[in-house]
Coordinates of N, CA and C in Angstrom, one line a residue:
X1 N 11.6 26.4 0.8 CA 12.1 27.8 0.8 C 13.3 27.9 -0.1
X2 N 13.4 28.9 -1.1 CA 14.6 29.4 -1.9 C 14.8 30.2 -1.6
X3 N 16.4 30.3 -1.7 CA 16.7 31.6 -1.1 C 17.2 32.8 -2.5
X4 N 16.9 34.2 -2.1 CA 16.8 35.0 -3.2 C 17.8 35.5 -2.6
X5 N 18.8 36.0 -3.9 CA 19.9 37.0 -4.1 C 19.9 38.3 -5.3
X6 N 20.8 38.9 -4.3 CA 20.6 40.1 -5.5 C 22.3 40.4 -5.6
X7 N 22.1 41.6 -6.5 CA 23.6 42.3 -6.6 C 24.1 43.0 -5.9
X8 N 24.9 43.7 -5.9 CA 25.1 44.9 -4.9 C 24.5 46.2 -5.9
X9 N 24.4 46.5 -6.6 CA 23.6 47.5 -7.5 C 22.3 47.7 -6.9
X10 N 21.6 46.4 -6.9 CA 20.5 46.0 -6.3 C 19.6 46.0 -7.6
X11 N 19.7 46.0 -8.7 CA 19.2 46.1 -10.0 C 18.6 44.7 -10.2
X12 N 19.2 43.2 -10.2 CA 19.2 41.8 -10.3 C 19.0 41.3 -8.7
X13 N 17.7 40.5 -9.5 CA 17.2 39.9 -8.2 C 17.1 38.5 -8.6
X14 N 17.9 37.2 -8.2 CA 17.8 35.9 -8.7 C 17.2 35.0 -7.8
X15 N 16.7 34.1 -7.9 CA 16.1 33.2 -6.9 C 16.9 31.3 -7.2
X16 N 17.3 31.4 -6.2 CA 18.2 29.9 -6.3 C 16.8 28.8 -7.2
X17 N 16.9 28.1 -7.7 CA 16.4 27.1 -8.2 C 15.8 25.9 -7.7
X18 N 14.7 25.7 -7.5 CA 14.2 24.5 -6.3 C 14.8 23.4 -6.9
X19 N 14.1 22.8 -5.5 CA 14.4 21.1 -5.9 C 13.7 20.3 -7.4
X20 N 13.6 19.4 -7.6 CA 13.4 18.5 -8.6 C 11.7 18.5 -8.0
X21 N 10.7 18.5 -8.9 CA 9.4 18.2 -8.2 C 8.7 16.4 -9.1
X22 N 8.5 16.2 -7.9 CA 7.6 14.7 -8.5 C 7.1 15.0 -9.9
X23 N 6.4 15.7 -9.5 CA 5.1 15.9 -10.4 C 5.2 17.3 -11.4
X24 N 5.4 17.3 -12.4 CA 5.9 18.6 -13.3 C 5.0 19.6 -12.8
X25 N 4.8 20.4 -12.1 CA 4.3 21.7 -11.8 C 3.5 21.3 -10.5
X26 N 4.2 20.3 -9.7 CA 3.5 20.2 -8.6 C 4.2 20.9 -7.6
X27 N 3.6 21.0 -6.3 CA 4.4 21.5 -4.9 C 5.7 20.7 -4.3
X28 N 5.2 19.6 -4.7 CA 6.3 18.9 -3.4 C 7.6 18.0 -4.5
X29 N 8.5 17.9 -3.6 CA 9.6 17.8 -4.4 C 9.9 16.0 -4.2
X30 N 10.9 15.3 -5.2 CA 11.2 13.9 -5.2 C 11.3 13.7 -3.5
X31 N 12.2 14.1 -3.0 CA 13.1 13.7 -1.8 C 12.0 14.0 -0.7
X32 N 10.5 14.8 -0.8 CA 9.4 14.8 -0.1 C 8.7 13.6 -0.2
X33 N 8.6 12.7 -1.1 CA 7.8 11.7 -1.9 C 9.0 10.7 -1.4
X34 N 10.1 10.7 -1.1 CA 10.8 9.2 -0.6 C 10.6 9.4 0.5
X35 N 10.9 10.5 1.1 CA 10.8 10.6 2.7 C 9.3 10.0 3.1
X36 N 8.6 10.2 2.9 CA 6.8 9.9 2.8 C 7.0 8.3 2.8
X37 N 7.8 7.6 1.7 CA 8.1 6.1 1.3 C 8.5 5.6 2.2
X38 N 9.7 5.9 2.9 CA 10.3 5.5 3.5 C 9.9 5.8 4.8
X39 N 9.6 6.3 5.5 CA 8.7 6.7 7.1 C 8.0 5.4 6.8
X40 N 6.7 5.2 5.9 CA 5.3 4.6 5.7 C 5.9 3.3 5.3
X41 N 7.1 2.2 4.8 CA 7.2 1.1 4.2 C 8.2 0.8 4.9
X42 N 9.2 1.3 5.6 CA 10.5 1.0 5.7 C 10.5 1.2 7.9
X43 N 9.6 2.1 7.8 CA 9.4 2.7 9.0 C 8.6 2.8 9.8
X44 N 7.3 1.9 8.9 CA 6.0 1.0 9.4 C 5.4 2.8 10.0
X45 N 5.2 3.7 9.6 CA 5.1 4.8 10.1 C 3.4 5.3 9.3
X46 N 2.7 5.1 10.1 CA 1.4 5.4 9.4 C 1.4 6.6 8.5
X47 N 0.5 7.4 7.1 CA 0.5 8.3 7.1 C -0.3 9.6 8.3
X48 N -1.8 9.1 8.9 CA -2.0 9.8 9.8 C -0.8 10.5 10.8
X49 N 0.0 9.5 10.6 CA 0.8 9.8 12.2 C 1.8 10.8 11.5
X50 N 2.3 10.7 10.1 CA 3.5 11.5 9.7 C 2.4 12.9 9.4
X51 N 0.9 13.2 8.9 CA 0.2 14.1 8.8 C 0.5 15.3 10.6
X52 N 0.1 14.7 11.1 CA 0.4 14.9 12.9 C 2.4 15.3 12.8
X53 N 3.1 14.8 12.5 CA 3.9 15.3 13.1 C 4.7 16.7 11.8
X54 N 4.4 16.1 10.7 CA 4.5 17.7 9.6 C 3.7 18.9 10.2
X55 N 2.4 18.8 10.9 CA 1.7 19.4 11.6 C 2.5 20.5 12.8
X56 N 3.5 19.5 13.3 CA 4.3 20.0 14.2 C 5.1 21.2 14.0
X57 N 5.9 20.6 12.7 CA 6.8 21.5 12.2 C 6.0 22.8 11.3
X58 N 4.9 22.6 11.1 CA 4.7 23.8 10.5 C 4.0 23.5 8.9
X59 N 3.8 22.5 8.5 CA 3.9 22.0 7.5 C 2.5 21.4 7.2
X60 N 1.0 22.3 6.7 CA -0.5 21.5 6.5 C -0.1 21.0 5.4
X61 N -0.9 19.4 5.5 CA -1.3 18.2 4.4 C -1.8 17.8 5.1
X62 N -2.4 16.6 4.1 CA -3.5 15.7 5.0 C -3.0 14.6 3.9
X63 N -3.8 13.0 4.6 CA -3.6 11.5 4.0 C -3.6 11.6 2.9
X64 N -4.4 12.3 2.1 CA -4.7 12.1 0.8 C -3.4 12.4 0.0
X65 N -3.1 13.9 0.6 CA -2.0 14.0 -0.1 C -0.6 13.5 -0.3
X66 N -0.5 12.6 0.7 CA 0.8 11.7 1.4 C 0.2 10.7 0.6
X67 N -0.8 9.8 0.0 CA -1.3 8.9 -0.9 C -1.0 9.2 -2.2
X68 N -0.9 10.5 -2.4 CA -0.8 11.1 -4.0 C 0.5 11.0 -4.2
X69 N 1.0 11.5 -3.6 CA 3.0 11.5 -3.6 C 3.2 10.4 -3.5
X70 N 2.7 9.3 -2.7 CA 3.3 7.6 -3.0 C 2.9 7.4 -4.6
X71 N 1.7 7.1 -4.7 CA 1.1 7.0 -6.4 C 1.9 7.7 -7.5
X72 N 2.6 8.9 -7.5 CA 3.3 9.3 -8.4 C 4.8 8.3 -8.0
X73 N 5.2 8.3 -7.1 CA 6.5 7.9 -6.6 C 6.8 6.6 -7.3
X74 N 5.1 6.1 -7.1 CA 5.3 4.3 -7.6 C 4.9 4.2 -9.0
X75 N 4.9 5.3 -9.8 CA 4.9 5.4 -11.2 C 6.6 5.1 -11.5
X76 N 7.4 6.3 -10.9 CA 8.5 7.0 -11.4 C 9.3 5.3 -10.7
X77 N 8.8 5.0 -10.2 CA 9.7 3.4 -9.7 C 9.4 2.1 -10.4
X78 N 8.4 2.2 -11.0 CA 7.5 0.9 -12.0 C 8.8 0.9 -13.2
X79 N 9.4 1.2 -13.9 CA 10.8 0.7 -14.9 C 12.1 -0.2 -13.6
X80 N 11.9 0.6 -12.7 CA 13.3 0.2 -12.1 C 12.6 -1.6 -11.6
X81 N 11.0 -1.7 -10.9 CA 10.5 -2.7 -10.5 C 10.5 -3.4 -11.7
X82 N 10.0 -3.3 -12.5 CA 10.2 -4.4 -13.8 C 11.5 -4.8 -14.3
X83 N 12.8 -4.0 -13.7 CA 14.0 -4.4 -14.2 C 14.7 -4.9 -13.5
X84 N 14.1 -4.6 -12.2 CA 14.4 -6.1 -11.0 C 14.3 -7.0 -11.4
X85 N 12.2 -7.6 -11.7 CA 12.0 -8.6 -11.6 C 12.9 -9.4 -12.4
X86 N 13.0 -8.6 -14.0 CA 13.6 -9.4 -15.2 C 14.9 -9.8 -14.8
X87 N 15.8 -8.8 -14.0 CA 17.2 -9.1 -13.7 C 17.0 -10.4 -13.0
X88 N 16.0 -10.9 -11.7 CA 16.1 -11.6 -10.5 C 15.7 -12.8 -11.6
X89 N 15.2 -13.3 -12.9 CA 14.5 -14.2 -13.0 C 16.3 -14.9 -14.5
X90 N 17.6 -13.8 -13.7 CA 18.6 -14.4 -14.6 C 19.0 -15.1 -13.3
X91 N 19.3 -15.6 -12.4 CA 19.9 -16.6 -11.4 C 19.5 -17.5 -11.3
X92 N 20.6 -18.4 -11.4 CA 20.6 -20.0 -11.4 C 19.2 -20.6 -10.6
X93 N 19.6 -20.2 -9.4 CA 18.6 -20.1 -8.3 C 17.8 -19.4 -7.5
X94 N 16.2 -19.9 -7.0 CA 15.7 -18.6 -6.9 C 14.9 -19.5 -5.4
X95 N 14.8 -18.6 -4.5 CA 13.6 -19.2 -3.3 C 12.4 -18.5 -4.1
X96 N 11.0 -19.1 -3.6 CA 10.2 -18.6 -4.1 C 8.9 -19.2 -3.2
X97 N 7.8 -18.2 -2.6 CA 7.0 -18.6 -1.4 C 6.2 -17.3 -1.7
X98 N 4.7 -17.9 -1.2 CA 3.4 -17.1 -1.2 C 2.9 -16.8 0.1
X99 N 2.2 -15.8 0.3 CA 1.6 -15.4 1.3 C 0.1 -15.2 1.6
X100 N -0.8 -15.0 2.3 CA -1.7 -14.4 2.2 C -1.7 -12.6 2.2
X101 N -3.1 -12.1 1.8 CA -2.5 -10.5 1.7 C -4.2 -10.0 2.0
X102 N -4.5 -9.5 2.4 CA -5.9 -9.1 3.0 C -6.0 -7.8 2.3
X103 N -7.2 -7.6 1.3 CA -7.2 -6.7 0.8 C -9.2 -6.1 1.0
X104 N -8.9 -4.7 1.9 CA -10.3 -4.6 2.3 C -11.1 -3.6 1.4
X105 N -12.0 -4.0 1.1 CA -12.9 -3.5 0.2 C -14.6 -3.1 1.2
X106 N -15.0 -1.6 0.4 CA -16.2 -1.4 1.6 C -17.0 -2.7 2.0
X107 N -17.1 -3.2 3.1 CA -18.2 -3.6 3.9 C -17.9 -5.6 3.5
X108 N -16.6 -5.3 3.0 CA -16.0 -6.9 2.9 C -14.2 -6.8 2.7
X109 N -13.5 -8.0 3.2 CA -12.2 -7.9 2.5 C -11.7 -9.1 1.9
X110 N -11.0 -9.4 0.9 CA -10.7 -9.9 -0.1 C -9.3 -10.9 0.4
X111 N -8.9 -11.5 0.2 CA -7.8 -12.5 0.4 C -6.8 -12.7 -1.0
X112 N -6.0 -12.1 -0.9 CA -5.0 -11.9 -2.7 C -3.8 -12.9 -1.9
X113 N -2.9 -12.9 -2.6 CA -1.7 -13.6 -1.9 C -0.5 -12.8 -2.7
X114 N 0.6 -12.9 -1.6 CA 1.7 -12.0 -2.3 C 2.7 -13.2 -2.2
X115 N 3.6 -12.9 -3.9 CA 4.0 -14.0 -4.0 C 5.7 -13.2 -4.2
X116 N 6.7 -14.1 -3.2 CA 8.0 -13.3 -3.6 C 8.7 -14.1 -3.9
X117 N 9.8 -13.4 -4.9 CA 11.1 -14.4 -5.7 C 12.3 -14.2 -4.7
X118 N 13.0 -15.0 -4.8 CA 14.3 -14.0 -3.6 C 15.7 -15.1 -4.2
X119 N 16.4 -14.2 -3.7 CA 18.5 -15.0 -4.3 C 18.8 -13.9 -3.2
X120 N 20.1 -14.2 -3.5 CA 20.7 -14.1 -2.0 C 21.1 -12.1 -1.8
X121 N 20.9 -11.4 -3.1 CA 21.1 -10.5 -3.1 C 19.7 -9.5 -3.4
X122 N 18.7 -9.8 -3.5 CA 17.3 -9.5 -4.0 C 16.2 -9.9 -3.5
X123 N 15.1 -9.2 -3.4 CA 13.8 -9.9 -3.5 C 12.7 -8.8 -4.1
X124 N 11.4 -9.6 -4.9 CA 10.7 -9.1 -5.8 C 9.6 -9.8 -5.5
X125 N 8.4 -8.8 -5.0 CA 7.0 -9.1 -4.5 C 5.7 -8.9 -5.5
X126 N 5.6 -10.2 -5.5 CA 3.9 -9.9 -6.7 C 2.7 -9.9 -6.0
X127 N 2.0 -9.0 -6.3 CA 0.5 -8.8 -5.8 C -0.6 -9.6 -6.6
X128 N -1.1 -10.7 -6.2 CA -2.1 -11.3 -7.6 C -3.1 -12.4 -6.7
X129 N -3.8 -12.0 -7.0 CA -5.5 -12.5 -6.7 C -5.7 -14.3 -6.7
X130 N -4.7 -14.6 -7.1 CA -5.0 -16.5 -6.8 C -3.4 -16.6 -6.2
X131 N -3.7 -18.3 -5.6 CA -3.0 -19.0 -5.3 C -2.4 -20.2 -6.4
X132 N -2.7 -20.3 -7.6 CA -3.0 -21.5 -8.5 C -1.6 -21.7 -9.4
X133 N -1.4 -22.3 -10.0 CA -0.1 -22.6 -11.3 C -0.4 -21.4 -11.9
X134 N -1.1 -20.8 -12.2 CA -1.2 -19.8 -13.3 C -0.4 -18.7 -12.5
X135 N -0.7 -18.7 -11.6 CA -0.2 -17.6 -10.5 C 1.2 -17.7 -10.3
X136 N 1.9 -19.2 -9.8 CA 3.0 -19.2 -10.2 C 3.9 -19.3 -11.6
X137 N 3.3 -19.2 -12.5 CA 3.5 -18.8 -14.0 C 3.8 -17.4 -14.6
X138 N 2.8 -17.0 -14.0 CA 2.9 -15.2 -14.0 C 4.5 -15.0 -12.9
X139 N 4.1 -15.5 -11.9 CA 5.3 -14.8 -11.2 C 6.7 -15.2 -12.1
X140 N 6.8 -16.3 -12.3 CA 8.5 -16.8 -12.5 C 8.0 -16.7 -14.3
X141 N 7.7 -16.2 -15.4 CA 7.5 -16.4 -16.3 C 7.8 -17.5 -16.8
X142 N 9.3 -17.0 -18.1 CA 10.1 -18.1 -18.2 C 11.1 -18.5 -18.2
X143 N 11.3 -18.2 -16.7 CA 12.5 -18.9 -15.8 C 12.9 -20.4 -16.1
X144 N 14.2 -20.1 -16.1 CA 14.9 -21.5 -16.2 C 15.7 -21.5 -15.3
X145 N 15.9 -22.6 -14.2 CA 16.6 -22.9 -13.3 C 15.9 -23.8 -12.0
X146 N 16.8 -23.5 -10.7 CA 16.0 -24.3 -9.8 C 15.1 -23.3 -9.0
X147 N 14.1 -24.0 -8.3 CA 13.1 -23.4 -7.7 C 13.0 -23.9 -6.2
X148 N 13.6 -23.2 -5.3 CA 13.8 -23.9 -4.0 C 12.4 -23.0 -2.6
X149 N 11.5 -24.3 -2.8 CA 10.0 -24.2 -2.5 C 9.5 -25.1 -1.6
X150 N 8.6 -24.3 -1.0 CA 7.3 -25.5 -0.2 C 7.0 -26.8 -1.1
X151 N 6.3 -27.6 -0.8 CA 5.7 -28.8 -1.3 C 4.6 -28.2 -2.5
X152 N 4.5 -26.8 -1.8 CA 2.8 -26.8 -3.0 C 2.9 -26.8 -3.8
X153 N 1.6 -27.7 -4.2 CA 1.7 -28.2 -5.5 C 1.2 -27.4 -7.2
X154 N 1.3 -25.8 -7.0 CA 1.4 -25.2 -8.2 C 2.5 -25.1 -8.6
X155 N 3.7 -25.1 -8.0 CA 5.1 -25.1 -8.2 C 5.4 -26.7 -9.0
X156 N 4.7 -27.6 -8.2 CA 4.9 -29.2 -9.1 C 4.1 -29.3 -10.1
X157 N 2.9 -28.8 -10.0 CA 2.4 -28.7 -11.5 C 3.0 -28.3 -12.4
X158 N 3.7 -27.0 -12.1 CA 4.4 -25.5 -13.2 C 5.3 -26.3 -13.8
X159 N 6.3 -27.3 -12.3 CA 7.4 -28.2 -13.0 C 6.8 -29.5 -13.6
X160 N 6.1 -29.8 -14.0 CA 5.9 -30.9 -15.3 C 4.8 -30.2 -16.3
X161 N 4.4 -29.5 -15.8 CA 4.1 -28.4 -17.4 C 4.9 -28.0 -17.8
X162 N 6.2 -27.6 -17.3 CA 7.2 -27.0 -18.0 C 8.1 -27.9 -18.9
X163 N 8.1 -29.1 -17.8 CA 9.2 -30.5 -18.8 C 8.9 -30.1 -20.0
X164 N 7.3 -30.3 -20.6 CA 7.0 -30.8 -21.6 C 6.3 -29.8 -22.8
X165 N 6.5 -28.8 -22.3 CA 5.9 -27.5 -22.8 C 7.4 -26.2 -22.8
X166 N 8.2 -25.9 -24.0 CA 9.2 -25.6 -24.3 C 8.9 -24.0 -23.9
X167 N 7.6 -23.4 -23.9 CA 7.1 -21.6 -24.0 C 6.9 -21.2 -22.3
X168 N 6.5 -22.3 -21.5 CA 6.5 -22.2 -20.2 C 8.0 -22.1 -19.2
X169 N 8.1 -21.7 -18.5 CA 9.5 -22.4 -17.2 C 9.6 -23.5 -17.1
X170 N 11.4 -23.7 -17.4 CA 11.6 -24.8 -17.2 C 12.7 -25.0 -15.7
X171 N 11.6 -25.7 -14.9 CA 12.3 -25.4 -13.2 C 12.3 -26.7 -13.1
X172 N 13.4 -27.0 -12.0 CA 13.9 -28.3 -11.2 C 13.4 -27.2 -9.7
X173 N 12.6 -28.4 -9.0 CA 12.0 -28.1 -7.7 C 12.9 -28.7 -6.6
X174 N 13.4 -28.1 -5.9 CA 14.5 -28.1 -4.3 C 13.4 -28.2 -3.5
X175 N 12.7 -29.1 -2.9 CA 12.2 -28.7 -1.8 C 13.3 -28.2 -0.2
X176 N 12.0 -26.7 0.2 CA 12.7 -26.9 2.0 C 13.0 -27.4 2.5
X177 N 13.8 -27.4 3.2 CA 14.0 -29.1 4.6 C 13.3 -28.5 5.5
X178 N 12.8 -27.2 6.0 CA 11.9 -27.3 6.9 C 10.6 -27.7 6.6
X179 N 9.9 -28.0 5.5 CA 8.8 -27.8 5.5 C 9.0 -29.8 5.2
X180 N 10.3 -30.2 5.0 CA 10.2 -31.8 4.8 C 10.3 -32.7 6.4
X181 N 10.7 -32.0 7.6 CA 11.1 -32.1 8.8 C 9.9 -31.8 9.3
X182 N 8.6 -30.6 8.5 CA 7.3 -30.4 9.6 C 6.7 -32.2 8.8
X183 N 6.7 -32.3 8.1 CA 5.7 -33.5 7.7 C 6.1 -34.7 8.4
X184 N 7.4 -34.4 9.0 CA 8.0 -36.0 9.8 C 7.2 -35.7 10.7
X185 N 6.7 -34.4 11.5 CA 6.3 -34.1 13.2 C 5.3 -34.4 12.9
X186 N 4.4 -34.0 12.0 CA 3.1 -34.3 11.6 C 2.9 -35.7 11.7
X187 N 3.8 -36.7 10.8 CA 3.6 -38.3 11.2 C 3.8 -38.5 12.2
X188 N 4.7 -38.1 13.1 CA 5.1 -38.6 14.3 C 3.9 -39.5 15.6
X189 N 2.6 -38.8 15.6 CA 1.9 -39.4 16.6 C 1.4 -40.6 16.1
X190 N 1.0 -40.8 14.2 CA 0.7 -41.8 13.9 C 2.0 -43.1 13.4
X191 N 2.9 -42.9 13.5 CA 3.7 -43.9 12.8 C 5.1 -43.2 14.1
X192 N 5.6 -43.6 15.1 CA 6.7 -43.0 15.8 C 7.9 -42.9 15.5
X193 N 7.9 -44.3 14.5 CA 9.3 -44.0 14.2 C 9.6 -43.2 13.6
X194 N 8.7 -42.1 12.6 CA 9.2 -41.1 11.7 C 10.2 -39.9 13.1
X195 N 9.8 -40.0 14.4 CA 10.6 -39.2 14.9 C 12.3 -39.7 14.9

């Protein structure tokens, strides 16, 4: 809603000036498109459920359109995400760990893994279809520094690919201490003394 003024003549009739819109000649405005972000990512807030309560207030949309405002949103955010990742990959040291990520496709779903960088002030999540060195290659490009990681071994591969190959990352691997403390419990029933 803008609110319109006039003069006291009544001759001039001006209309306040909207908000900023996502989308050059679209309806909904930036601060519609974070709010949408932030309910749905931050606020674990389904769109169905935010369609239902705009409903409330007075306000028809449907999912689709709450999908279209994120999709423009994560355009207008793709410079700032790429200037993350580059910023996060200047620190001495970086944690770095994979996930699995379940991606459903009609009448099957797919298994991708989400891979994040993190320091103590940051974190930067990659979306990418293997688990393998290449994977961790793409993530850390060509990072120089340490890499404080699980045992897995695309991370120890990446580090002696990297020794010896100057165009790759050149990382020194920190292992976890938790993940060096599960392999003692793991020995423990066959060899005791590792307890």
């Amino acid at each position: 809603r803008r609110q319109k003024y006039r003069c006291r003549c009544g001759a001039c009739v001006v209309t306040a000036p909207g908000p900023a819109k996502l989308v050059p000649g679209g309806r909904y405005s930036v601060d519609f498109a974070v709010g949408v972000a932030v309910a749905k990512y931050l606020d674990h807030l389904p769109l169905a459920r935010q369609v239902r309560q705009m409903a409330r207030l007075g306000l028809t949309v449907d999912t689709q359109t709450l999908w279209d405002q994120l999709l423009a949103l994560s355009h207008h955010l793709t410079p700032t995400y790429a200037a993350l990742g580059a910023d996060m990959l200047t620190a001495p040291v970086l944690g770095a760990d994979e996930t699995t990520w379940q991606l459903m496709e009609p009448g099957r779903s797919k298994t991708w893994w989400v891979w994040a960088l993190c320091r103590p002030d940051a974190v930067v999540y990659h979306l990418l279809g293997t688990r393998s060195a290449a994977g961790a290659a793409t993530v850390l490009g060509d990072y120089h520094g340490i890499v404080v990681c699980d045992g897995y071994a695309a991370y120890q591969a990446l580090a002696k690919r990297g020794a010896g190959d100057r165009a790759g990352p050149t990382i020194t691997l920190a292992h976890c201490w938790a993940h060096v403390r599960r392999q003692y419990v793991e020995a423990e029933p066959a060899y005791p003394p590792a307890a």
